[in-house]
Coordinates of C-alpha atoms in Angstrom, one line a residue:
X1 CA -19.2 27.5 30.5
X2 CA -17.6 30.7 31.7
X3 CA -19.1 32.4 28.6
X4 CA -22.5 32.0 30.3
X5 CA -21.7 31.7 34.0
X6 CA -19.6 34.9 34.4
X7 CA -22.1 37.3 32.7
X8 CA -25.0 35.6 34.6
X9 CA -23.2 36.1 37.9
X10 CA -22.2 39.6 37.0
X11 CA -25.8 40.5 36.1
X12 CA -27.1 38.9 39.3
X13 CA -24.6 40.8 41.4
X14 CA -25.3 44.2 39.7
X15 CA -29.1 43.7 40.1
X16 CA -28.8 42.8 43.7
X17 CA -26.2 45.4 44.7
X18 CA -27.7 48.3 42.8
X19 CA -31.2 47.6 44.2
X20 CA -29.9 47.5 47.7
X21 CA -27.8 50.6 47.2
X22 CA -30.9 52.5 46.0
X23 CA -32.9 51.3 49.0
X24 CA -30.0 52.3 51.3
X25 CA -29.7 55.8 49.9
X26 CA -33.5 56.3 49.9
X27 CA -33.6 55.5 53.6
X28 CA -30.9 57.9 54.7
X29 CA -32.0 61.2 56.3
X30 CA -33.6 63.5 53.8
X31 CA -30.9 66.1 54.2
X32 CA -28.6 63.7 52.3
X33 CA -30.9 63.3 49.3
X34 CA -29.5 66.3 47.4
X35 CA -26.0 64.9 47.5
X36 CA -27.2 61.5 46.4
X37 CA -29.2 63.0 43.6
X38 CA -26.3 65.0 42.4
X39 CA -24.0 62.0 42.5
X40 CA -26.6 59.8 40.7
X41 CA -27.1 62.4 38.0
X42 CA -23.3 62.6 37.4
X43 CA -23.1 58.8 37.2
X44 CA -26.0 58.6 34.8
X45 CA -24.5 61.3 32.5
X46 CA -21.1 59.5 32.6
X47 CA -22.9 56.2 31.7
X48 CA -24.5 57.9 28.7
X49 CA -21.2 59.2 27.5
X50 CA -19.6 55.8 28.0
X51 CA -22.5 54.2 26.2
X52 CA -21.7 56.3 23.2
X53 CA -18.2 54.8 23.2
X54 CA -19.4 51.2 23.5
X55 CA -22.1 51.0 20.9
X56 CA -19.6 50.0 18.2
X57 CA -17.5 47.8 20.5
X58 CA -18.4 44.1 20.1
X59 CA -15.7 42.8 22.4
X60 CA -16.5 41.1 25.7
X61 CA -15.3 44.3 27.5
X62 CA -17.7 46.3 25.4
X63 CA -20.5 44.0 26.4
X64 CA -19.9 44.3 30.1
X65 CA -19.5 48.1 29.9
X66 CA -22.7 48.5 27.9
X67 CA -24.7 46.4 30.3
X68 CA -23.4 48.4 33.3
X69 CA -24.2 51.7 31.5
X70 CA -27.8 50.5 30.9
X71 CA -28.2 49.7 34.6
X72 CA -26.7 53.1 35.8
X73 CA -28.9 55.1 33.4
X74 CA -31.9 53.2 34.8
X75 CA -30.7 53.7 38.4
X76 CA -31.2 57.5 38.1
X77 CA -34.9 56.9 37.3
X78 CA -35.3 54.9 40.5
X79 CA -33.3 57.2 42.8
X80 CA -35.1 60.4 41.4
X81 CA -38.5 58.8 42.1
X82 CA -37.9 57.3 45.5
X83 CA -36.2 60.4 46.8
X84 CA -39.2 62.4 45.7
X85 CA -37.6 64.6 43.1
X86 CA -39.3 63.2 40.0
X87 CA -42.7 61.8 40.9
X88 CA -46.0 63.2 39.8
X89 CA -48.6 65.9 40.6
X90 CA -50.3 63.8 43.3
X91 CA -48.8 63.3 46.7
X92 CA -51.8 62.0 48.6
X93 CA -53.8 58.7 48.6
X94 CA -57.2 58.5 47.1
X95 CA -60.1 59.7 49.2
X96 CA -62.2 57.0 50.9
X97 CA -64.4 55.1 48.5
X98 CA -62.4 55.9 45.4
X99 CA -62.1 53.0 43.0
X100 CA -62.2 51.9 39.4
X101 CA -60.7 54.0 36.6
X102 CA -60.7 57.1 38.9
X103 CA -58.5 55.3 41.3
X104 CA -56.2 54.2 38.5
X105 CA -56.0 57.8 37.3
X106 CA -54.9 58.9 40.7
X107 CA -52.3 56.2 40.7
X108 CA -50.9 57.4 37.4
X109 CA -50.8 61.0 38.8
X110 CA -48.5 59.8 41.6
X111 CA -45.7 58.9 39.1
X112 CA -46.6 60.8 35.9
X113 CA -43.4 62.8 35.7
X114 CA -41.4 59.7 36.6
X115 CA -42.9 57.9 33.6
X116 CA -42.2 60.8 31.3
X117 CA -38.6 60.9 32.5
X118 CA -38.3 57.1 31.7
X119 CA -39.7 57.8 28.1
X120 CA -37.1 60.5 27.6
X121 CA -34.2 58.4 28.8
X122 CA -35.4 55.5 26.7
X123 CA -35.5 57.8 23.7
X124 CA -31.9 59.0 24.4
X125 CA -30.5 55.5 24.9
X126 CA -32.4 54.4 21.8
X127 CA -30.9 57.2 19.6
X128 CA -27.4 56.4 20.9
X129 CA -27.8 52.7 20.1
X130 CA -29.9 52.9 17.0
X131 CA -28.3 50.8 14.1
X132 CA -25.2 50.0 16.2
X133 CA -23.8 46.5 16.7
X134 CA -23.7 46.8 20.5
X135 CA -27.2 47.3 21.8
X136 CA -26.8 45.7 25.2
X137 CA -27.2 49.0 27.0
X138 CA -30.5 49.7 25.2
X139 CA -32.0 46.2 25.9
X140 CA -30.8 46.2 29.5
X141 CA -32.7 49.5 30.0
X142 CA -35.8 48.1 28.2
X143 CA -35.9 44.9 30.3
X144 CA -35.6 47.0 33.5
X145 CA -38.4 49.2 32.3
X146 CA -40.5 46.0 31.6
X147 CA -39.7 44.7 35.1
X148 CA -40.7 48.1 36.6
X149 CA -44.0 48.5 34.7
X150 CA -45.2 45.0 35.1
X151 CA -44.5 44.8 38.8
X152 CA -46.1 48.2 39.3
X153 CA -49.3 47.1 37.6
X154 CA -49.4 43.9 39.6
X155 CA -49.1 45.5 43.0
X156 CA -51.8 48.0 42.0
X157 CA -54.1 45.2 40.9
X158 CA -53.3 43.0 43.9
X159 CA -50.6 40.6 45.0
X160 CA -49.9 38.7 48.3
X161 CA -46.6 40.4 49.1
X162 CA -46.6 44.2 48.7
X163 CA -43.1 44.7 50.2
X164 CA -44.2 48.0 51.7
X165 CA -41.2 48.1 54.0
X166 CA -39.1 49.2 51.0
X167 CA -41.1 52.4 50.6
X168 CA -39.3 55.3 52.3
X169 CA -41.4 57.3 54.9
X170 CA -42.0 60.3 52.6
X171 CA -43.7 58.1 50.1
X172 CA -45.9 56.3 52.6
X173 CA -49.0 57.7 50.8
X174 CA -48.3 55.3 47.9
X175 CA -49.4 52.4 50.1
X176 CA -53.0 53.6 49.4
X177 CA -52.4 52.4 45.8
X178 CA -51.2 48.9 46.7
X179 CA -53.7 46.1 46.8
X180 CA -53.2 43.0 48.9
X181 CA -54.8 39.8 47.5
X182 CA -53.5 36.4 46.5
X183 CA -53.2 37.2 42.8
X184 CA -54.6 39.2 39.9
X185 CA -55.5 38.4 36.3
X186 CA -52.5 40.3 35.0
X187 CA -50.0 38.2 36.9
X188 CA -50.1 35.0 34.8
X189 CA -49.9 37.1 31.7
X190 CA -46.8 38.9 33.0
X191 CA -45.1 35.6 34.0
X192 CA -46.0 34.0 30.6
X193 CA -44.6 36.9 28.5
X194 CA -41.4 37.1 30.6
X195 CA -40.9 33.4 30.4
X196 CA -41.3 33.3 26.6
X197 CA -38.9 36.2 26.2
X198 CA -36.4 34.6 28.6
X199 CA -36.6 31.3 26.7
X200 CA -36.0 33.0 23.3
X201 CA -33.0 34.8 24.7
X202 CA -31.6 31.6 26.1
X203 CA -32.0 30.0 22.8
X204 CA -30.0 32.8 21.2
X205 CA -27.3 32.4 23.8
X206 CA -26.9 28.7 23.0
X207 CA -27.4 29.0 19.3
X208 CA -24.7 27.1 17.4
X209 CA -22.2 29.3 15.6
X210 CA -23.0 32.4 17.7
X211 CA -20.0 34.7 18.4
X212 CA -18.8 35.1 22.0
X213 CA -20.2 38.7 22.0
X214 CA -23.6 37.4 20.9
X215 CA -23.6 34.7 23.6
X216 CA -22.6 37.1 26.4
X217 CA -25.2 39.7 25.1
X218 CA -28.0 37.2 25.1
X219 CA -26.9 35.8 28.5
X220 CA -27.0 39.3 30.0
X221 CA -30.5 40.0 28.8
X222 CA -31.8 36.5 29.5
X223 CA -30.5 36.7 33.1
X224 CA -32.2 40.1 33.6
X225 CA -35.5 38.6 32.3
X226 CA -35.1 35.6 34.6
X227 CA -34.7 38.1 37.5
X228 CA -37.8 39.8 36.3
X229 CA -39.6 36.5 36.6
X230 CA -38.1 35.9 40.1
X231 CA -39.2 39.4 41.2
X232 CA -42.8 38.6 40.1
X233 CA -42.9 35.3 42.0
X234 CA -41.7 37.2 45.0
X235 CA -44.9 39.1 44.9
X236 CA -47.1 36.0 45.3
X237 CA -45.0 33.3 47.0
X238 CA -43.8 33.3 50.6
X239 CA -40.3 34.4 49.6
X240 CA -38.8 36.8 52.2
X241 CA -37.6 39.5 49.6
X242 CA -36.7 41.9 52.4
X243 CA -34.0 39.6 53.6
X244 CA -32.2 40.0 50.2
X245 CA -31.7 43.7 50.9
X246 CA -31.9 43.9 54.7
X247 CA -28.6 45.8 54.6
X248 CA -30.3 48.5 52.5
X249 CA -32.8 49.1 55.3
X250 CA -30.1 49.3 58.0
X251 CA -30.4 53.0 58.3
X252 CA -34.2 53.1 58.6
X253 CA -35.5 54.1 62.0
X254 CA -36.8 51.3 64.1
X255 CA -40.6 51.4 64.1
X256 CA -41.7 53.6 67.0
X257 CA -44.2 51.8 69.3
X258 CA -46.9 53.7 71.1
X259 CA -50.1 53.3 73.2
X260 CA -53.5 54.3 72.0
X261 CA -56.4 55.6 74.1
X262 CA -59.8 55.8 72.2
X263 CA -62.5 57.9 73.9
X264 CA -65.9 57.2 72.4
X265 CA -69.4 58.3 73.2
X266 CA -72.4 59.9 71.6
X267 CA -72.7 63.6 70.9
X268 CA -72.5 65.7 74.0
X269 CA -71.6 62.8 76.4
X270 CA -68.4 64.7 77.5
X271 CA -65.6 63.2 75.5
X272 CA -63.7 66.4 75.1
X273 CA -63.6 67.2 78.8
X274 CA -62.5 63.7 79.6
X275 CA -59.7 64.1 77.1
X276 CA -58.7 67.4 78.9
X277 CA -58.4 65.5 82.2
X278 CA -56.6 62.7 80.4
X279 CA -54.1 65.1 79.0
X280 CA -53.5 66.7 82.3
X281 CA -52.4 63.4 83.7
X282 CA -50.5 62.4 80.5
X283 CA -48.4 65.6 80.7
X284 CA -46.9 64.4 83.9
X285 CA -45.7 61.2 82.4
X286 CA -42.7 60.5 80.1
X287 CA -42.7 60.9 76.4
X288 CA -44.9 62.9 74.1
X289 CA -48.7 62.7 73.7
X290 CA -50.5 63.4 70.5
X291 CA -54.3 63.9 70.2
X292 CA -56.3 63.0 67.0
X293 CA -59.6 64.7 67.4
X294 CA -62.5 64.5 64.9
X295 CA -65.6 66.7 64.6
X296 CA -68.6 65.5 62.7
X297 CA -68.9 68.9 61.0
X298 CA -66.5 70.5 58.5
X299 CA -65.4 73.1 61.0
X300 CA -63.9 71.7 64.2
X301 CA -64.3 73.1 67.7
X302 CA -63.0 70.3 69.9
X303 CA -59.4 70.8 68.7
X304 CA -59.4 74.3 70.1
X305 CA -60.8 73.1 73.4
X306 CA -58.0 70.5 73.7
X307 CA -55.1 72.8 72.6
X308 CA -52.8 74.0 75.4
X309 CA -53.1 70.9 77.5
X310 CA -49.5 69.8 77.0
X311 CA -50.0 67.8 73.8
X312 CA -50.0 68.3 70.1
X313 CA -53.5 68.3 68.6
X314 CA -54.2 67.1 65.1
X315 CA -57.7 67.8 63.9
X316 CA -59.4 65.5 61.4
X317 CA -62.5 67.4 60.3
X318 CA -65.7 66.4 58.5
X319 CA -65.9 62.6 59.0
X320 CA -62.3 61.3 58.7
X321 CA -63.1 59.0 61.6
X322 CA -66.8 59.5 61.9
X323 CA -68.2 57.5 59.0
X324 CA -65.4 56.2 56.8
X325 CA -62.0 55.4 58.2
X326 CA -59.6 52.9 56.6
X327 CA -56.8 54.4 54.6
X328 CA -57.3 58.0 55.7
X329 CA -57.0 57.4 59.4
X330 CA -54.2 54.8 59.0
X331 CA -52.2 57.2 56.9
X332 CA -52.8 60.1 59.2
X333 CA -51.8 58.1 62.2
X334 CA -48.6 56.8 60.5
X335 CA -47.6 60.3 59.4
X336 CA -48.3 61.7 62.9
X337 CA -46.2 59.0 64.6
X338 CA -43.4 59.4 62.1
X339 CA -43.4 63.2 62.7
X340 CA -43.6 63.4 66.5
X341 CA -42.6 59.9 67.8
X342 CA -45.2 60.0 70.6
X343 CA -45.4 57.5 73.5
X344 CA -49.2 57.9 73.6
X345 CA -51.9 58.8 71.1
X346 CA -55.3 59.8 72.2
X347 CA -58.1 59.5 69.6
X348 CA -61.5 61.2 70.1
X349 CA -63.8 60.1 67.3
X350 CA -67.0 62.0 66.7
X351 CA -70.1 61.1 68.5
X352 CA -71.4 59.2 65.5
X353 CA -68.2 57.2 64.9
X354 CA -68.3 53.6 63.9
X355 CA -66.2 52.3 66.8
X356 CA -65.8 48.8 65.4
X357 CA -64.4 50.1 62.1
X358 CA -62.0 52.4 64.0
X359 CA -60.7 49.5 66.0
X360 CA -60.4 47.4 62.9
X361 CA -58.1 50.0 61.4
X362 CA -55.9 50.2 64.6
X363 CA -55.6 46.4 64.7
X364 CA -54.9 46.0 60.9
X365 CA -51.9 46.4 58.6
X366 CA -48.7 48.1 59.8
X367 CA -50.4 49.9 62.6
X368 CA -50.8 46.6 64.5
X369 CA -47.0 46.2 64.7
X370 CA -46.5 49.7 66.1
X371 CA -49.2 49.8 68.7
X372 CA -48.3 48.4 72.1
X373 CA -51.8 48.6 73.6
X374 CA -55.3 50.0 72.9
X375 CA -57.6 51.2 75.6
X376 CA -61.2 52.0 74.8
X377 CA -63.3 54.2 77.1
X378 CA -67.0 54.9 76.3
X379 CA -68.6 57.9 77.9
X380 CA -72.4 57.9 78.5
X381 CA -74.6 60.9 79.3
X382 CA -76.6 59.7 82.3
X383 CA -79.2 62.5 81.8
X384 CA -79.9 61.7 78.2
X385 CA -79.1 57.9 78.3
X386 CA -82.7 56.5 78.4
X387 CA -83.8 58.8 75.6
X388 CA -80.7 58.1 73.5
X389 CA -80.9 54.4 74.0
X390 CA -84.6 54.3 72.9
X391 CA -83.7 56.1 69.7
X392 CA -80.3 54.5 68.8
X393 CA -79.8 51.5 71.0
X394 CA -77.7 49.6 68.4
X395 CA -75.2 52.4 68.1
X396 CA -74.8 52.8 71.9
X397 CA -74.7 49.1 72.4
X398 CA -71.7 48.8 70.0
X399 CA -69.9 51.6 71.9
X400 CA -70.5 49.9 75.3
X401 CA -69.7 46.4 74.1
X402 CA -66.3 47.4 72.7
X403 CA -65.2 49.4 75.7
X404 CA -62.9 48.2 78.5
X405 CA -64.2 51.1 80.7
X406 CA -67.6 52.8 80.7
X407 CA -68.0 56.1 82.5
X408 CA -71.5 57.1 83.3
X409 CA -71.1 60.9 83.1
X410 CA -73.4 63.6 84.6
X411 CA -74.5 61.0 87.2
X412 CA -75.7 63.8 89.5
X413 CA -78.4 64.7 87.1
X414 CA -80.4 61.5 87.6
X415 CA -82.0 59.7 90.5
X416 CA -80.3 56.7 92.1
X417 CA -82.9 54.4 90.4
X418 CA -82.1 55.7 86.9
X419 CA -78.4 55.4 87.6
X420 CA -78.8 51.8 88.7
X421 CA -80.8 51.2 85.5
X422 CA -78.0 52.5 83.4
X423 CA -75.4 50.4 85.3
X424 CA -77.5 47.3 84.8
X425 CA -77.9 48.0 81.1
X426 CA -74.1 48.4 80.7
X427 CA -73.4 45.3 82.6
X428 CA -75.9 43.3 80.6
X429 CA -74.2 44.3 77.4
X430 CA -70.6 44.1 78.6
X431 CA -70.1 42.2 81.9
X432 CA -66.3 42.6 81.7
X433 CA -66.3 46.4 81.5
X434 CA -65.3 48.6 84.4
X435 CA -68.2 51.0 85.1
X436 CA -68.0 54.1 87.2
X437 CA -70.3 57.2 87.7
X438 CA -68.9 60.6 87.2
X439 CA -69.9 64.2 88.1
X440 CA -68.5 66.8 85.8
X441 CA -66.6 63.9 84.4
X442 CA -64.5 63.5 87.6
X443 CA -64.8 60.1 89.2
X444 CA -64.7 60.2 92.9
X445 CA -63.0 57.0 94.0
X446 CA -64.4 57.5 97.5
X447 CA -68.0 57.6 96.3
X448 CA -70.3 54.8 97.3
X449 CA -70.6 52.1 94.5
X450 CA -73.7 52.0 92.4
X451 CA -75.2 48.6 92.1
X452 CA -77.0 47.7 88.9
X453 CA -80.8 47.3 89.3
X454 CA -80.5 43.6 88.7
X455 CA -77.7 42.9 91.3
X456 CA -76.8 43.7 94.9
X457 CA -73.1 44.4 94.3
X458 CA -71.4 46.9 92.1
X459 CA -69.8 45.7 88.8
X460 CA -66.2 44.6 89.2
X461 CA -63.8 47.5 89.1
X462 CA -66.5 50.2 89.2
X463 CA -65.3 51.8 92.4
X464 CA -61.8 50.4 92.7
X465 CA -60.2 51.7 89.5
X466 CA -58.5 55.0 89.9
X467 CA -59.8 57.6 87.6
X468 CA -59.2 60.6 89.8
X469 CA -57.3 62.4 87.1
X470 CA -60.0 61.8 84.4
X471 CA -62.8 64.1 83.5
X472 CA -65.8 64.0 81.1
X473 CA -67.9 66.8 79.9
X474 CA -70.8 67.8 82.1
X475 CA -73.2 70.4 80.7
X476 CA -75.9 71.9 82.8
X477 CA -78.4 74.6 81.9
X478 CA -78.0 75.8 85.5
X479 CA -74.2 75.7 85.7
X480 CA -72.0 78.4 84.2
X481 CA -68.6 76.9 85.1
X482 CA -68.4 74.2 82.3
X483 CA -64.9 73.3 81.3
X484 CA -61.8 74.7 82.7
X485 CA -59.9 76.9 80.2
X486 CA -56.6 75.6 78.8
X487 CA -53.4 76.5 80.5
X488 CA -49.8 76.6 79.3
X489 CA -48.3 76.6 75.8
X490 CA -50.7 75.6 73.0
X491 CA -49.7 73.2 70.2
X492 CA -52.6 73.3 67.9
X493 CA -52.0 71.7 64.5
X494 CA -54.7 71.9 61.8
X495 CA -52.8 70.1 59.0
X496 CA -55.1 67.5 57.7
X497 CA -56.2 68.6 54.3
X498 CA -59.5 67.5 52.8
X499 CA -61.7 68.8 50.0
X500 CA -64.8 69.5 52.2
X501 CA -67.3 72.2 51.9
X502 CA -67.6 74.8 54.8
X503 CA -70.2 77.1 56.1
X504 CA -73.9 76.2 56.2
X505 CA -73.4 73.0 54.1
X506 CA -74.8 69.7 55.5
X507 CA -72.1 67.2 56.2
X508 CA -72.1 63.4 56.1
X509 CA -75.3 61.6 56.8
X510 CA -74.8 59.4 59.8
X511 CA -77.6 58.1 62.1
X512 CA -79.8 60.5 60.2
X513 CA -77.8 63.5 61.4
X514 CA -76.6 66.5 59.5
X515 CA -74.2 69.2 60.6
X516 CA -74.4 72.9 60.1
X517 CA -71.5 75.3 60.7
X518 CA -71.1 79.1 60.7
X519 CA -68.6 81.8 61.5
X520 CA -69.8 84.2 64.2
X521 CA -69.7 87.9 64.6
X522 CA -66.5 89.4 66.0
X523 CA -68.3 89.9 69.3
X524 CA -71.4 88.3 70.8
X525 CA -73.7 89.5 73.5
X526 CA -73.7 86.9 76.4
X527 CA -77.4 87.5 77.4
X528 CA -78.7 87.0 73.9
X529 CA -76.5 84.0 73.4
X530 CA -78.0 82.4 76.6
X531 CA -81.5 83.1 75.3
X532 CA -80.6 81.5 72.0
X533 CA -79.2 78.4 73.6
X534 CA -82.3 78.1 75.7
X535 CA -84.5 78.2 72.6
X536 CA -82.3 75.5 71.1
X537 CA -83.0 73.3 74.1
X538 CA -86.7 74.0 73.8
X539 CA -86.7 72.8 70.2
X540 CA -87.1 76.3 68.6
X541 CA -84.7 75.4 65.8
X542 CA -85.7 71.8 65.0
X543 CA -84.4 68.6 66.3
X544 CA -80.9 69.8 67.4
X545 CA -78.9 67.1 69.2
X546 CA -75.7 69.2 69.8
X547 CA -74.5 72.7 69.6
X548 CA -70.9 73.7 70.4
X549 CA -68.9 76.8 69.6
X550 CA -66.6 79.6 70.8
X551 CA -67.4 83.3 70.7
X552 CA -65.9 86.6 71.7
X553 CA -67.8 88.5 74.4
X554 CA -66.6 91.8 75.7
X555 CA -62.9 91.6 76.3
X556 CA -62.9 87.8 76.6
X557 CA -64.1 84.6 75.2
X558 CA -67.0 82.1 75.9
X559 CA -67.4 78.5 75.0
X560 CA -71.0 77.4 74.8
X561 CA -72.6 74.0 74.5
X562 CA -75.9 72.2 74.1
X563 CA -76.0 68.5 74.9
X564 CA -78.4 66.1 76.5
X565 CA -81.2 68.7 76.6
X566 CA -79.1 71.2 78.6
X567 CA -77.0 74.1 77.7
X568 CA -73.9 75.6 79.3
X569 CA -71.7 78.7 78.9
X570 CA -68.1 79.0 80.3
X571 CA -65.1 81.1 80.1
X572 CA -62.6 80.1 77.4
X573 CA -58.9 80.7 76.9
X574 CA -58.2 80.7 73.2
X575 CA -55.0 79.2 71.8
X576 CA -53.4 81.1 69.0
X577 CA -55.5 82.8 66.4
X578 CA -58.9 81.5 67.3
X579 CA -62.0 82.2 65.2
X580 CA -65.5 82.6 66.6
X581 CA -67.6 79.8 65.2
X582 CA -70.4 77.4 65.9
X583 CA -71.4 73.9 65.0
X584 CA -74.9 72.4 65.2
X585 CA -75.8 68.7 64.7
X586 CA -79.2 67.2 64.5
X587 CA -82.2 66.1 62.4
X588 CA -84.3 68.6 60.5
X589 CA -82.2 71.6 61.7
X590 CA -83.8 75.0 60.8
X591 CA -80.6 76.4 59.3
X592 CA -82.0 79.7 58.2
X593 CA -83.5 80.5 61.6
X594 CA -80.4 79.4 63.3
X595 CA -78.2 81.6 61.1
X596 CA -80.4 84.6 61.7
X597 CA -80.5 83.9 65.5
X598 CA -76.7 83.8 65.8
X599 CA -76.3 86.9 63.7
X600 CA -78.7 88.7 66.0
X601 CA -76.4 87.8 69.0
X602 CA -73.8 90.2 67.6
X603 CA -72.9 92.8 70.2

């Protein structure tokens, strides 16, 4: 019995321990990788040399040594990949909407060099073992290769247990190529093939008249194939695979938990100014604050307006969280949290964002386990609300229904009757929401409550909730003060890479809107800029919903804005190497005329 039991137990231990050791090394700090890689390379080379000496040895000792050599040579493949040294030309997930063979091609690109390295190693081991009596090292390597390829295809096509926790942080992008579903059509084929091979090997191990070496050889390979079958069942059955190698994950950092504030609202409602006030209060609290800000256009402006407010700003341009979210936002948020370990993350989606989809991303997958709380605030433009609601009621209803707090901004621009109408609309859609009016985004807690038109009393929490430190954009044609310029040290990060067109190219179609962007002249005449913005408000350049930008003027800078049928210009304190630029969003925008008009503003 020891002829079978001892090699089976030895194979089981080597499989379990080597897998855990690789997981352990891959989750150490990255500064240790070079030493681990050097050690793994030396061990693999030593295993190849030793394998040369065992291929003619048909003793039991030769069988054990050859098996160990095959495992060690394979171990180099795993370590080199998971430490990021031998991977592939692609190090990012697929763009949103990618599927089919294109998605499969991207998956191959993530590990192309790794697969080539396996082929080379298999060829070397094959040449060493070719025609020799002891081929245990070769067949051990081939079974491990089969386990690897079959499991890899199955997690790509879809299985219940993806075991994502074993992926080190620097390979988190690979999660975009894993598919979660009960089973795929390849799985029964993989199990059947492995089972047949395992049965044939077991038959050889128990064949009458077989030598002790042949019995041990077949037992080694049959055990590895049985472990391959077990690994596959771990993908679809509720088997806690992570508990087998929990010691290998002991050095992984505990998942950092953080709070999320989402500030939603239609174009020009005042989200960015609200975020500035929010950042001012957040900077007084403990821990780090990160801002994820999204512009509908390919060229962002809001990130510059938020920089210098005591938080790191990560810009997600051109629709990352405006139309399509899912993998892109989840990955960016995971990478951001891993990099900065914030206590709080503020997310400003574009004005045309699908808020329900954004919240689904935040509540799903691994993000759900790391987010302590999610607060949603929707900003409404009181001056433009009735017009906006008539044109896009469904969109605004969704933003109000999902919010825990609704701030009716620019309340001083409307009559008390209109303000009561807005409050009544909000309460009818979301009776549980806190509702508060704001002037220049600043909520005066001492102001008299505004009762909805259908009620005598104010909505619960409208006046009692303390928002004194919060602000929301408030753009007047008659006010030049606008937003306060940023103070303090700026931390502007523009590190989200996308293949998007820039400069005068329409962006994503959302709610029938298109974006137009342009770089501005090195200096702009303030009077001509004011005239231009006035023409925009009057409809001189088509149906323009929103204009925002920054420009040099004289020795300083100006930020300018068109929203809600009003324009504003204000002083601006640039952070870092700012570039004069403008974004326009609307329907049927006269791009050529707008380009010429901004060019004519050059001082």
